[in-house]
């Protein structure tokens, strides 16, 4: 079995999203980061350097696999080819968690490569739960579902996002990846109380948190993952830690990626909050 | 609201934003605060098209460099509309871009641009090709060549390592490619009339990437191998040099990884 060559796959503390521009530094200086998140979709090809590097990283760190391609909210059939590749990758890398989003990404086989919103009602709840269950059965494990950031709402939504997510976790047995920045961004865009959102989630289901920086536009906040975590998001994070306890937290930074030291600083800040508030 | 129908309408409203399509996509979307439903759709359109464009810049960085990033995204506008992405892996998108660029009239003066795009696509395929150690295309290893009987020899089908890509161009696109890499400090001019080039693109076992010019003999030889020709038929092709001088280096360099008997 391959388990022996890996460190334990349990994660704690603040991890970082692995970015191509940081591989070299991570592999040569082996920084003291508790875990890395790999975007599974970047490691789905047949072979090559990225996959080799993922294995090297995994020999030194626990990892999680984060996905954007399951398209769980889509009305298309599940993409079995994608899930098969994901399963193979997960058997090789033994991630602590596998996650994807409360969103859809494709229709009629055509992919937008984005995370698109869903109306929150009983019909969508059935649809999501059925598909999450199928994926969990296929992968032979529980997955985490992340709350999206969004820019529109539907006339046909008759539940709040937090109610929807809480019920989804209860019915499908999935666990939760709570993106604190996404809650904040959506709370400004759709005018709800982000503290109430956090307080309404089932704490025992929350296994991982995300933090990131948004960009302020004229009339709304855009979830760009291109800046430092903003002060109100840190504030909401502190509330989340108080409620959920010390939950593994990831700093996401996907565009205008800074040097590794800056990224690491953000993770250390998260850990300071985490350890101070979770006693 | 039927969810499937709305997802289809939304897709159309993003990629084919006629007034009618936008209206359909906006049905059932709340207009609240400072943004109308169609402005909300615009936010998603920018995000989706921007994301796919970023993906393509990652695969075609030299093309982007040659025309500038603004022109590059302008050039892609219709490409994205006409060519849906059928895989959740954005890395599988872009195979059709070289042909599209060749038909793109405003860029027709950049005669070498479609060829550079093709080279970048093949480089991308080689970069992500399966690893030799995971490849079972060859039944026999090269060590087993020694035990092949004389009557089997002609039926040998050599197997190339999986990352190998071949292309021909009327222009010295490998030099254009090289000049557009970071840290390049060689000559600054390329003579477009230098004549055609034959290129072998591959990923070595140490994951380094290579674009090697081939002479005509070598190109015909590798093309024949890639087409799966048996050795007897390859030997019938016209080469200026003896075929052994083509085969030996291909084996020594690891470009041939094994063989089958047809
Ligand atoms: Fe996130």
Coordinates of C-alpha atoms and ligand atoms in Angstrom, one line a residue:
Chain A
X1 CA 0.0 0.0 0.0
X2 CA 1.1 3.5 -0.7
X3 CA 0.1 5.0 2.7
X4 CA 3.5 4.4 4.2
X5 CA 5.3 6.9 2.1
X6 CA 2.9 9.7 3.1
X7 CA 2.6 11.7 6.2
X8 CA -0.7 11.4 7.9
X9 CA -3.5 12.9 5.9
X10 CA -5.1 14.8 8.8
X11 CA -5.0 18.5 8.4
X12 CA -4.9 21.3 11.0
X13 CA -4.0 25.0 11.0
X14 CA -3.8 27.3 7.9
X15 CA -2.8 25.8 4.6
X16 CA -2.1 27.4 1.2
X17 CA -3.4 26.8 -2.3
X18 CA -0.5 25.5 -4.3
X19 CA 0.3 27.7 -7.3
X20 CA 2.5 26.8 -10.2
X21 CA 4.8 29.8 -9.5
X22 CA 5.6 28.5 -6.0
X23 CA 6.4 24.8 -6.7
X24 CA 10.1 25.3 -6.9
X25 CA 10.3 27.2 -3.6
X26 CA 8.1 24.8 -1.8
X27 CA 10.0 21.8 -3.0
X28 CA 13.4 23.2 -2.3
X29 CA 12.9 25.1 1.0
X30 CA 10.1 22.9 2.4
X31 CA 8.4 25.7 4.3
X32 CA 6.6 25.0 7.5
X33 CA 3.1 24.9 6.0
X34 CA 0.7 22.5 7.7
X35 CA -1.0 21.4 4.4
X36 CA -1.6 22.4 0.8
X37 CA -4.8 22.5 -1.3
X38 CA -4.4 21.3 -4.9
X39 CA -6.9 22.3 -7.6
X40 CA -7.8 18.8 -8.7
X41 CA -8.7 20.0 -12.2
X42 CA -5.1 21.0 -12.8
X43 CA -3.9 17.4 -12.3
X44 CA -6.3 15.5 -14.6
X45 CA -4.1 15.1 -17.6
X46 CA -2.5 11.7 -18.5
X47 CA 0.9 12.6 -17.2
X48 CA 3.7 15.2 -17.0
X49 CA 5.3 17.6 -14.6
X50 CA 2.3 19.0 -12.7
X51 CA 1.3 15.4 -11.6
X52 CA 4.9 14.6 -10.7
X53 CA 5.2 17.7 -8.6
X54 CA 1.9 17.0 -6.9
X55 CA 3.3 13.6 -5.8
X56 CA 6.5 15.3 -4.5
X57 CA 4.4 17.8 -2.6
X58 CA 2.3 15.0 -1.1
X59 CA 5.4 13.2 0.1
X60 CA 6.1 16.2 2.3
X61 CA 2.7 17.6 3.2
X62 CA -0.9 16.5 3.7
X63 CA -3.2 17.9 1.0
X64 CA -6.8 18.5 0.1
X65 CA -8.2 18.2 -3.4
X66 CA -10.5 21.1 -4.4
X67 CA -12.6 20.7 -7.6
X68 CA -14.5 23.1 -9.9
X69 CA -15.6 20.6 -12.5
X70 CA -18.2 18.3 -10.9
X71 CA -21.0 20.7 -12.0
X72 CA -23.2 19.4 -9.2
X73 CA -26.0 21.8 -9.8
X74 CA -26.2 21.2 -13.6
X75 CA -29.2 19.4 -15.2
X76 CA -26.7 17.4 -17.3
X77 CA -25.9 13.8 -16.2
X78 CA -22.8 13.6 -14.0
X79 CA -19.5 13.5 -15.9
X80 CA -18.3 10.0 -15.2
X81 CA -15.0 10.5 -17.1
X82 CA -14.2 13.4 -14.8
X83 CA -15.2 11.5 -11.7
X84 CA -13.1 8.5 -12.8
X85 CA -10.0 10.7 -13.2
X86 CA -10.7 12.4 -9.9
X87 CA -11.0 9.0 -8.1
X88 CA -7.7 7.8 -9.6
X89 CA -6.0 11.0 -8.5
X90 CA -7.5 10.8 -5.1
X91 CA -6.3 7.2 -4.7
X92 CA -2.8 8.3 -5.6
X93 CA -2.6 11.4 -3.4
X94 CA -4.8 10.4 -0.5
X95 CA -6.3 13.8 0.2
X96 CA -7.7 14.7 3.6
X97 CA -10.8 16.1 1.9
X98 CA -12.3 16.4 -1.6
X99 CA -14.5 19.4 -2.2
X100 CA -16.5 21.2 -4.9
X101 CA -19.2 23.8 -4.9
X102 CA -22.9 24.5 -4.6
X103 CA -23.0 25.6 -8.2
X104 CA -23.4 24.5 -11.8
X105 CA -20.7 24.9 -14.5
X106 CA -22.0 23.2 -17.6
X107 CA -25.2 22.5 -19.6
X108 CA -25.7 20.2 -22.6
X109 CA -22.1 19.2 -22.2
X110 CA -20.8 22.7 -22.7
X111 CA -18.5 24.0 -19.9
X112 CA -18.3 27.6 -18.7
X113 CA -15.4 26.8 -16.4
X114 CA -17.1 29.0 -13.8
X115 CA -19.3 28.6 -10.7
X116 CA -22.8 29.6 -11.5
X117 CA -25.7 30.3 -9.2
X118 CA -28.8 28.2 -8.4
X119 CA -32.3 29.0 -7.1
X120 CA -32.7 27.8 -3.5
X121 CA -35.9 25.8 -3.3
X122 CA -37.0 22.2 -2.7
X123 CA -36.5 21.2 -6.3
X124 CA -32.9 22.3 -6.3
X125 CA -32.3 20.8 -2.9
X126 CA -33.5 17.4 -4.2
X127 CA -31.4 17.7 -7.3
X128 CA -28.2 18.7 -5.4
X129 CA -28.6 16.0 -2.7
X130 CA -29.2 13.3 -5.3
X131 CA -26.1 14.2 -7.2
X132 CA -23.9 14.7 -4.1
X133 CA -25.0 11.2 -2.9
X134 CA -24.1 9.7 -6.3
X135 CA -20.7 11.3 -6.2
X136 CA -20.0 10.2 -2.7
X137 CA -21.0 6.7 -3.6
X138 CA -18.8 6.7 -6.7
X139 CA -15.8 8.1 -4.8
X140 CA -16.4 5.9 -1.8
X141 CA -16.1 8.9 0.6
X142 CA -17.8 12.0 1.9
X143 CA -17.2 15.2 0.1
X144 CA -17.2 18.8 1.3
X145 CA -19.5 21.4 -0.5
X146 CA -18.5 25.0 -0.6
X147 CA -20.8 28.0 -0.6
X148 CA -20.3 30.1 -3.7
X149 CA -20.0 33.9 -4.1
X150 CA -22.8 35.2 -6.2
X151 CA -24.0 38.2 -8.1
X152 CA -27.7 37.4 -8.7
X153 CA -30.7 35.9 -6.9
X154 CA -33.8 34.2 -8.2
X155 CA -37.5 35.1 -7.9
X156 CA -38.0 31.3 -7.3
X157 CA -35.7 31.0 -4.3
X158 CA -37.8 30.4 -1.2
X159 CA -35.0 29.5 1.2
X160 CA -31.9 31.4 2.3
X161 CA -28.5 30.0 1.2
X162 CA -27.7 29.1 4.8
X163 CA -30.9 27.1 5.2
X164 CA -30.3 25.4 1.9
X165 CA -26.8 24.4 2.8
X166 CA -27.7 23.2 6.3
X167 CA -30.5 21.0 4.8
X168 CA -28.3 19.8 2.0
X169 CA -25.6 18.6 4.5
X170 CA -28.3 16.9 6.6
X171 CA -30.0 15.1 3.7
X172 CA -27.0 14.2 1.6
X173 CA -24.5 13.5 4.4
X174 CA -22.0 15.8 2.8
X175 CA -19.8 18.0 4.9
X176 CA -19.1 21.7 4.5
X177 CA -16.3 23.9 3.3
X178 CA -17.3 27.4 4.4
X179 CA -15.8 30.2 2.4
X180 CA -15.8 33.2 4.7
X181 CA -15.0 35.7 1.9
X182 CA -17.8 34.3 -0.3
X183 CA -20.3 34.8 2.5
X184 CA -19.1 38.4 3.0
X185 CA -19.1 39.2 -0.8
X186 CA -22.6 37.8 -1.2
X187 CA -23.8 39.5 1.9
X188 CA -22.9 42.9 0.4
X189 CA -24.2 42.0 -3.0
X190 CA -27.5 40.7 -1.7
X191 CA -27.8 42.6 1.6
X192 CA -28.0 40.0 4.3
X193 CA -26.3 39.7 7.7
X194 CA -23.2 37.6 7.3
X195 CA -23.0 36.9 11.0
X196 CA -26.4 35.4 10.9
X197 CA -25.4 33.2 8.0
X198 CA -22.3 31.9 9.9
X199 CA -24.4 31.4 13.1
X200 CA -27.0 29.3 11.2
X201 CA -24.6 26.7 9.9
X202 CA -24.3 23.3 11.6
X203 CA -20.9 23.5 13.3
X204 CA -20.3 19.8 13.4
X205 CA -20.5 19.6 9.6
X206 CA -17.9 22.4 9.0
X207 CA -14.5 20.8 8.1
X208 CA -12.6 23.5 6.3
X209 CA -12.7 27.3 5.8
X210 CA -11.6 29.5 2.9
X211 CA -10.3 33.0 3.1
X212 CA -9.5 35.3 0.1
X213 CA -9.5 38.9 -1.0
X214 CA -12.3 40.4 -3.1
X215 CA -12.2 43.5 -5.3
X216 CA -14.5 46.4 -4.7
X217 CA -16.4 47.4 -7.9
X218 CA -18.8 50.4 -8.3
X219 CA -22.0 48.6 -7.2
X220 CA -20.9 45.3 -5.9
X221 CA -18.0 43.2 -4.6
X222 CA -16.2 40.9 -7.0
X223 CA -14.7 37.7 -5.7
X224 CA -11.3 37.9 -7.5
X225 CA -8.9 36.1 -5.1
X226 CA -6.4 38.7 -6.1
X227 CA -5.8 40.6 -2.8
X228 CA -5.1 40.3 0.9
X229 CA -8.0 39.2 3.1
X230 CA -10.0 42.4 3.9
X231 CA -10.6 43.5 7.5
X232 CA -14.4 42.8 7.6
X233 CA -13.6 39.2 6.3
X234 CA -11.1 38.8 9.1
X235 CA -13.8 39.9 11.5
X236 CA -16.3 37.4 10.1
X237 CA -13.5 34.7 10.3
X238 CA -13.1 35.4 14.0
X239 CA -16.8 34.9 14.5
X240 CA -16.6 31.6 12.5
X241 CA -13.7 30.3 14.6
X242 CA -15.6 31.1 17.8
X243 CA -18.5 29.1 16.5
X244 CA -16.8 26.2 14.7
X245 CA -13.6 25.9 16.8
X246 CA -10.1 25.7 15.2
X247 CA -11.1 24.7 11.7
X248 CA -8.4 24.0 9.0
X249 CA -8.3 27.2 6.9
X250 CA -7.1 27.9 3.4
X251 CA -5.8 31.2 2.0
X252 CA -6.9 31.4 -1.7
X253 CA -5.0 33.7 -4.0
X254 CA -5.4 33.0 -7.7
X255 CA -4.6 36.1 -9.7
X256 CA -1.9 38.6 -9.2
X257 CA -0.3 35.9 -7.0
X258 CA 2.3 37.5 -4.7
X259 CA 5.6 36.0 -3.6
X260 CA 5.4 33.0 -1.3
X261 CA 6.4 35.0 1.8
X262 CA 3.4 37.3 1.5
X263 CA 1.1 34.4 1.1
X264 CA 2.7 32.6 4.0
X265 CA 2.1 35.8 6.2
X266 CA -1.6 35.6 5.4
X267 CA -1.7 32.0 6.6
X268 CA 0.2 32.9 9.8
X269 CA -2.4 35.7 10.5
X270 CA -5.2 33.2 10.1
X271 CA -3.4 30.8 12.6
X272 CA -3.0 33.6 15.1
X273 CA -6.7 34.3 15.1
X274 CA -7.4 30.5 15.1
X275 CA -5.3 29.7 18.1
X276 CA -6.3 32.8 20.1
X277 CA -10.1 32.3 19.7
X278 CA -10.5 28.6 19.8
X279 CA -9.2 27.8 23.3
Chain B
X1 CA -39.0 28.1 -13.9
X2 CA -37.6 24.9 -15.3
X3 CA -34.0 24.7 -14.1
X4 CA -32.6 22.9 -17.2
X5 CA -34.3 25.4 -19.5
X6 CA -32.9 28.3 -17.5
X7 CA -29.4 26.9 -17.5
X8 CA -29.7 26.6 -21.3
X9 CA -31.0 30.2 -21.6
X10 CA -28.3 31.4 -19.3
X11 CA -25.6 29.8 -21.4
X12 CA -27.1 31.4 -24.6
X13 CA -27.3 34.8 -22.8
X14 CA -23.6 34.5 -21.9
X15 CA -22.2 33.3 -25.2
X16 CA -24.7 34.6 -27.7
X17 CA -26.0 37.8 -26.1
X18 CA -28.6 39.0 -28.5
X19 CA -31.3 41.1 -27.0
X20 CA -33.7 38.2 -27.1
X21 CA -31.3 35.7 -25.5
X22 CA -30.4 38.2 -22.7
X23 CA -34.1 38.7 -22.0
X24 CA -34.7 34.9 -21.7
X25 CA -31.6 34.5 -19.5
X26 CA -32.8 37.3 -17.2
X27 CA -36.3 35.8 -16.7
X28 CA -36.6 34.9 -13.0
X29 CA -33.6 36.9 -11.9
X30 CA -34.2 39.6 -9.3
X31 CA -33.5 43.2 -10.1
X32 CA -32.6 44.6 -6.7
X33 CA -30.2 47.3 -5.4
X34 CA -28.2 49.1 -8.0
X35 CA -28.0 46.4 -10.6
X36 CA -30.5 45.2 -13.2
X37 CA -30.8 41.6 -14.1
X38 CA -28.9 42.0 -17.3
X39 CA -26.1 43.9 -15.5
X40 CA -25.9 40.9 -13.2
X41 CA -25.7 38.6 -16.2
X42 CA -22.9 40.9 -17.5
X43 CA -20.8 40.2 -14.4
X44 CA -21.0 36.5 -15.1
X45 CA -20.3 37.0 -18.7
X46 CA -17.1 38.9 -17.9
X47 CA -16.1 36.3 -15.4
X48 CA -16.7 33.3 -17.7
X49 CA -15.1 34.8 -20.8
X50 CA -12.2 36.2 -18.8
X51 CA -11.6 32.8 -17.2
X52 CA -11.5 30.9 -20.5
X53 CA -9.4 33.7 -22.1
X54 CA -6.9 33.3 -19.2
X55 CA -6.8 29.6 -19.8
X56 CA -6.0 30.1 -23.5
X57 CA -3.3 32.7 -22.6
X58 CA -1.7 30.0 -20.6
X59 CA -1.6 27.6 -23.5
X60 CA -0.8 30.2 -26.2
X61 CA 1.5 32.7 -24.4
X62 CA 3.7 33.3 -27.5
X63 CA 0.7 34.1 -29.7
X64 CA -0.5 36.5 -27.0
X65 CA 2.9 38.1 -26.8
X66 CA 3.1 38.5 -30.6
X67 CA -0.3 40.3 -30.9
X68 CA -0.6 41.9 -27.4
X69 CA -3.1 40.7 -24.8
X70 CA -5.8 43.2 -25.8
X71 CA -5.7 42.0 -29.4
X72 CA -5.5 38.4 -28.2
X73 CA -8.8 38.6 -26.3
X74 CA -10.4 40.6 -29.1
X75 CA -9.4 37.8 -31.5
X76 CA -10.9 35.3 -29.2
X77 CA -14.3 36.9 -28.8
X78 CA -15.9 35.0 -31.7
X79 CA -13.8 31.9 -31.2
X80 CA -15.3 31.4 -27.7
X81 CA -18.8 31.8 -29.2
X82 CA -18.3 29.4 -32.0
X83 CA -16.4 26.7 -30.1
X84 CA -17.9 25.5 -26.9
X85 CA -15.7 23.8 -24.4
X86 CA -16.8 20.2 -24.0
X87 CA -14.5 19.1 -21.2
X88 CA -14.4 20.2 -17.5
X89 CA -10.6 20.4 -18.0
X90 CA -9.9 23.8 -19.5
X91 CA -6.6 22.4 -20.6
X92 CA -8.4 20.4 -23.2
X93 CA -9.8 23.6 -24.8
X94 CA -8.0 25.3 -27.7
X95 CA -7.2 22.6 -30.3
X96 CA -9.3 24.5 -32.8
X97 CA -7.6 27.9 -32.2
X98 CA -4.8 27.5 -34.8
X99 CA -7.4 26.9 -37.6
X100 CA -9.5 29.8 -36.3
X101 CA -6.5 32.2 -36.4
X102 CA -5.7 31.0 -39.9
X103 CA -9.3 32.2 -40.9
X104 CA -9.2 35.3 -38.9
X105 CA -8.9 38.0 -41.6
X106 CA -7.7 41.0 -39.5
X107 CA -4.5 39.0 -38.6
X108 CA -3.8 37.6 -42.1
X109 CA -0.6 39.7 -42.4
X110 CA 0.9 37.8 -39.5
X111 CA 1.3 34.8 -41.8
X112 CA 3.2 32.8 -39.2
X113 CA 0.7 33.3 -36.4
X114 CA -1.5 30.2 -37.1
X115 CA 1.6 28.1 -37.3
X116 CA 3.0 29.5 -34.0
X117 CA -0.4 28.7 -32.4
X118 CA -0.2 25.1 -33.7
X119 CA 3.3 24.7 -32.3
X120 CA 2.0 26.0 -28.9
X121 CA -0.9 23.5 -29.0
X122 CA 1.5 20.6 -29.8
X123 CA 3.9 21.8 -27.0
X124 CA 0.9 21.8 -24.6
X125 CA -0.1 18.3 -25.7
X126 CA 3.5 17.0 -25.2
X127 CA 3.7 18.7 -21.8
X128 CA 0.6 16.8 -20.6
X129 CA 1.1 13.5 -22.5
X130 CA 1.1 10.3 -20.5
X131 CA 4.4 9.2 -18.9
X132 CA 6.5 6.5 -20.6
X133 CA 6.3 4.4 -17.4
X134 CA 2.5 4.4 -17.6
X135 CA 2.4 3.6 -21.3
X136 CA 1.6 0.2 -22.5
X137 CA 1.5 0.8 -26.2
X138 CA 4.6 -1.3 -26.8
X139 CA 4.4 -5.0 -26.0
X140 CA 8.2 -5.6 -26.4
X141 CA 11.1 -3.7 -24.9
X142 CA 14.1 -2.7 -27.0
X143 CA 16.2 -5.3 -25.3
X144 CA 14.0 -7.9 -27.0
X145 CA 15.0 -6.7 -30.5
X146 CA 18.0 -9.0 -30.4
X147 CA 15.8 -12.1 -30.2
X148 CA 13.6 -11.2 -33.2
X149 CA 13.7 -13.7 -36.1
X150 CA 14.6 -12.6 -39.6
X151 CA 11.1 -13.1 -40.9
X152 CA 9.6 -11.0 -38.0
X153 CA 12.0 -8.1 -38.7
X154 CA 10.0 -6.6 -41.5
X155 CA 6.8 -6.6 -39.4
X156 CA 8.3 -4.7 -36.5
X157 CA 6.2 -1.6 -35.6
X158 CA 8.3 0.7 -33.5
X159 CA 6.5 2.7 -30.8
X160 CA 7.3 6.3 -30.2
X161 CA 7.4 7.8 -26.7
X162 CA 3.9 9.2 -26.0
X163 CA 4.7 12.9 -25.9
X164 CA 6.1 13.1 -29.5
X165 CA 4.5 15.7 -31.8
X166 CA 5.5 16.5 -35.4
X167 CA 4.9 19.6 -37.4
X168 CA 6.0 21.3 -40.6
X169 CA 5.9 25.0 -41.2
X170 CA 6.7 27.4 -44.0
X171 CA 8.3 29.7 -41.4
X172 CA 11.0 29.4 -38.8
X173 CA 8.4 29.3 -36.0
X174 CA 10.8 27.5 -33.6
X175 CA 12.9 30.7 -33.6
X176 CA 9.9 32.9 -33.2
X177 CA 8.9 30.7 -30.3
X178 CA 12.3 30.9 -28.7
X179 CA 12.6 34.7 -29.1
X180 CA 9.3 35.0 -27.1
X181 CA 10.5 33.1 -24.1
X182 CA 11.5 34.8 -20.8
X183 CA 15.2 35.3 -20.4
X184 CA 15.8 35.1 -24.2
X185 CA 18.9 37.0 -25.2
X186 CA 19.9 35.8 -28.6
X187 CA 19.4 37.4 -32.0
X188 CA 16.5 39.8 -32.3
X189 CA 15.6 39.2 -35.9
X190 CA 14.1 36.2 -37.8
X191 CA 14.3 35.8 -41.6
X192 CA 10.8 34.7 -42.5
X193 CA 12.0 33.6 -45.9
X194 CA 14.5 31.1 -44.4
X195 CA 12.5 28.2 -45.9
X196 CA 10.3 25.5 -44.4
X197 CA 11.1 23.8 -41.1
X198 CA 10.3 20.3 -39.8
X199 CA 9.9 20.1 -36.0
X200 CA 9.9 17.4 -33.4
X201 CA 8.3 18.4 -30.1
X202 CA 8.6 16.2 -27.1
X203 CA 9.0 16.0 -23.3
X204 CA 12.1 14.2 -22.1
X205 CA 11.9 11.7 -19.1
X206 CA 13.3 14.5 -16.9
X207 CA 10.2 16.6 -17.9
X208 CA 12.3 19.1 -19.9
X209 CA 10.5 20.2 -23.1
X210 CA 12.2 20.2 -26.5
X211 CA 11.5 21.6 -29.9
X212 CA 14.1 20.1 -32.3
X213 CA 14.4 20.9 -36.0
X214 CA 14.6 17.8 -38.2
X215 CA 16.0 17.3 -41.6
X216 CA 13.7 15.9 -44.3
X217 CA 14.9 12.3 -43.8
X218 CA 14.3 12.4 -40.1
X219 CA 10.9 14.0 -40.5
X220 CA 9.7 11.4 -43.0
X221 CA 11.0 8.7 -40.7
X222 CA 9.3 9.9 -37.6
X223 CA 6.1 10.5 -39.5
X224 CA 6.1 6.9 -40.7
X225 CA 6.7 5.7 -37.2
X226 CA 3.9 7.8 -35.8
X227 CA 1.6 6.5 -38.5
X228 CA 2.3 3.0 -37.3
X229 CA 4.0 1.7 -40.5
X230 CA 5.9 -1.6 -40.3
X231 CA 9.6 -1.5 -40.8
X232 CA 9.4 -3.2 -44.2
X233 CA 7.2 -0.3 -45.5
X234 CA 9.3 2.3 -43.9
X235 CA 12.4 0.9 -45.6
X236 CA 10.6 1.4 -49.0
X237 CA 10.3 5.2 -48.4
X238 CA 12.8 7.4 -50.1
X239 CA 15.6 8.6 -47.8
X240 CA 18.9 10.2 -48.8
X241 CA 20.8 8.5 -46.0
X242 CA 20.8 4.8 -45.0
X243 CA 17.8 3.9 -42.8
X244 CA 20.1 2.6 -40.0
X245 CA 21.5 6.1 -39.5
X246 CA 17.9 7.2 -38.7
X247 CA 16.9 4.3 -36.5
X248 CA 20.0 4.1 -34.3
X249 CA 19.8 7.7 -32.9
X250 CA 16.0 7.3 -32.5
X251 CA 16.6 4.3 -30.2
X252 CA 19.6 5.8 -28.4
X253 CA 17.8 9.0 -27.6
X254 CA 14.8 7.2 -26.1
X255 CA 12.4 8.6 -28.7
X256 CA 11.5 4.9 -29.6
X257 CA 10.5 3.2 -26.4
X258 CA 9.6 -0.3 -27.6
X259 CA 8.0 -2.3 -30.4
X260 CA 5.2 -4.6 -31.5
X261 CA 5.1 -7.2 -34.2
X262 CA 2.3 -6.7 -36.7
Ligands
LIG1 FE1 -13.3 29.2 -1.9

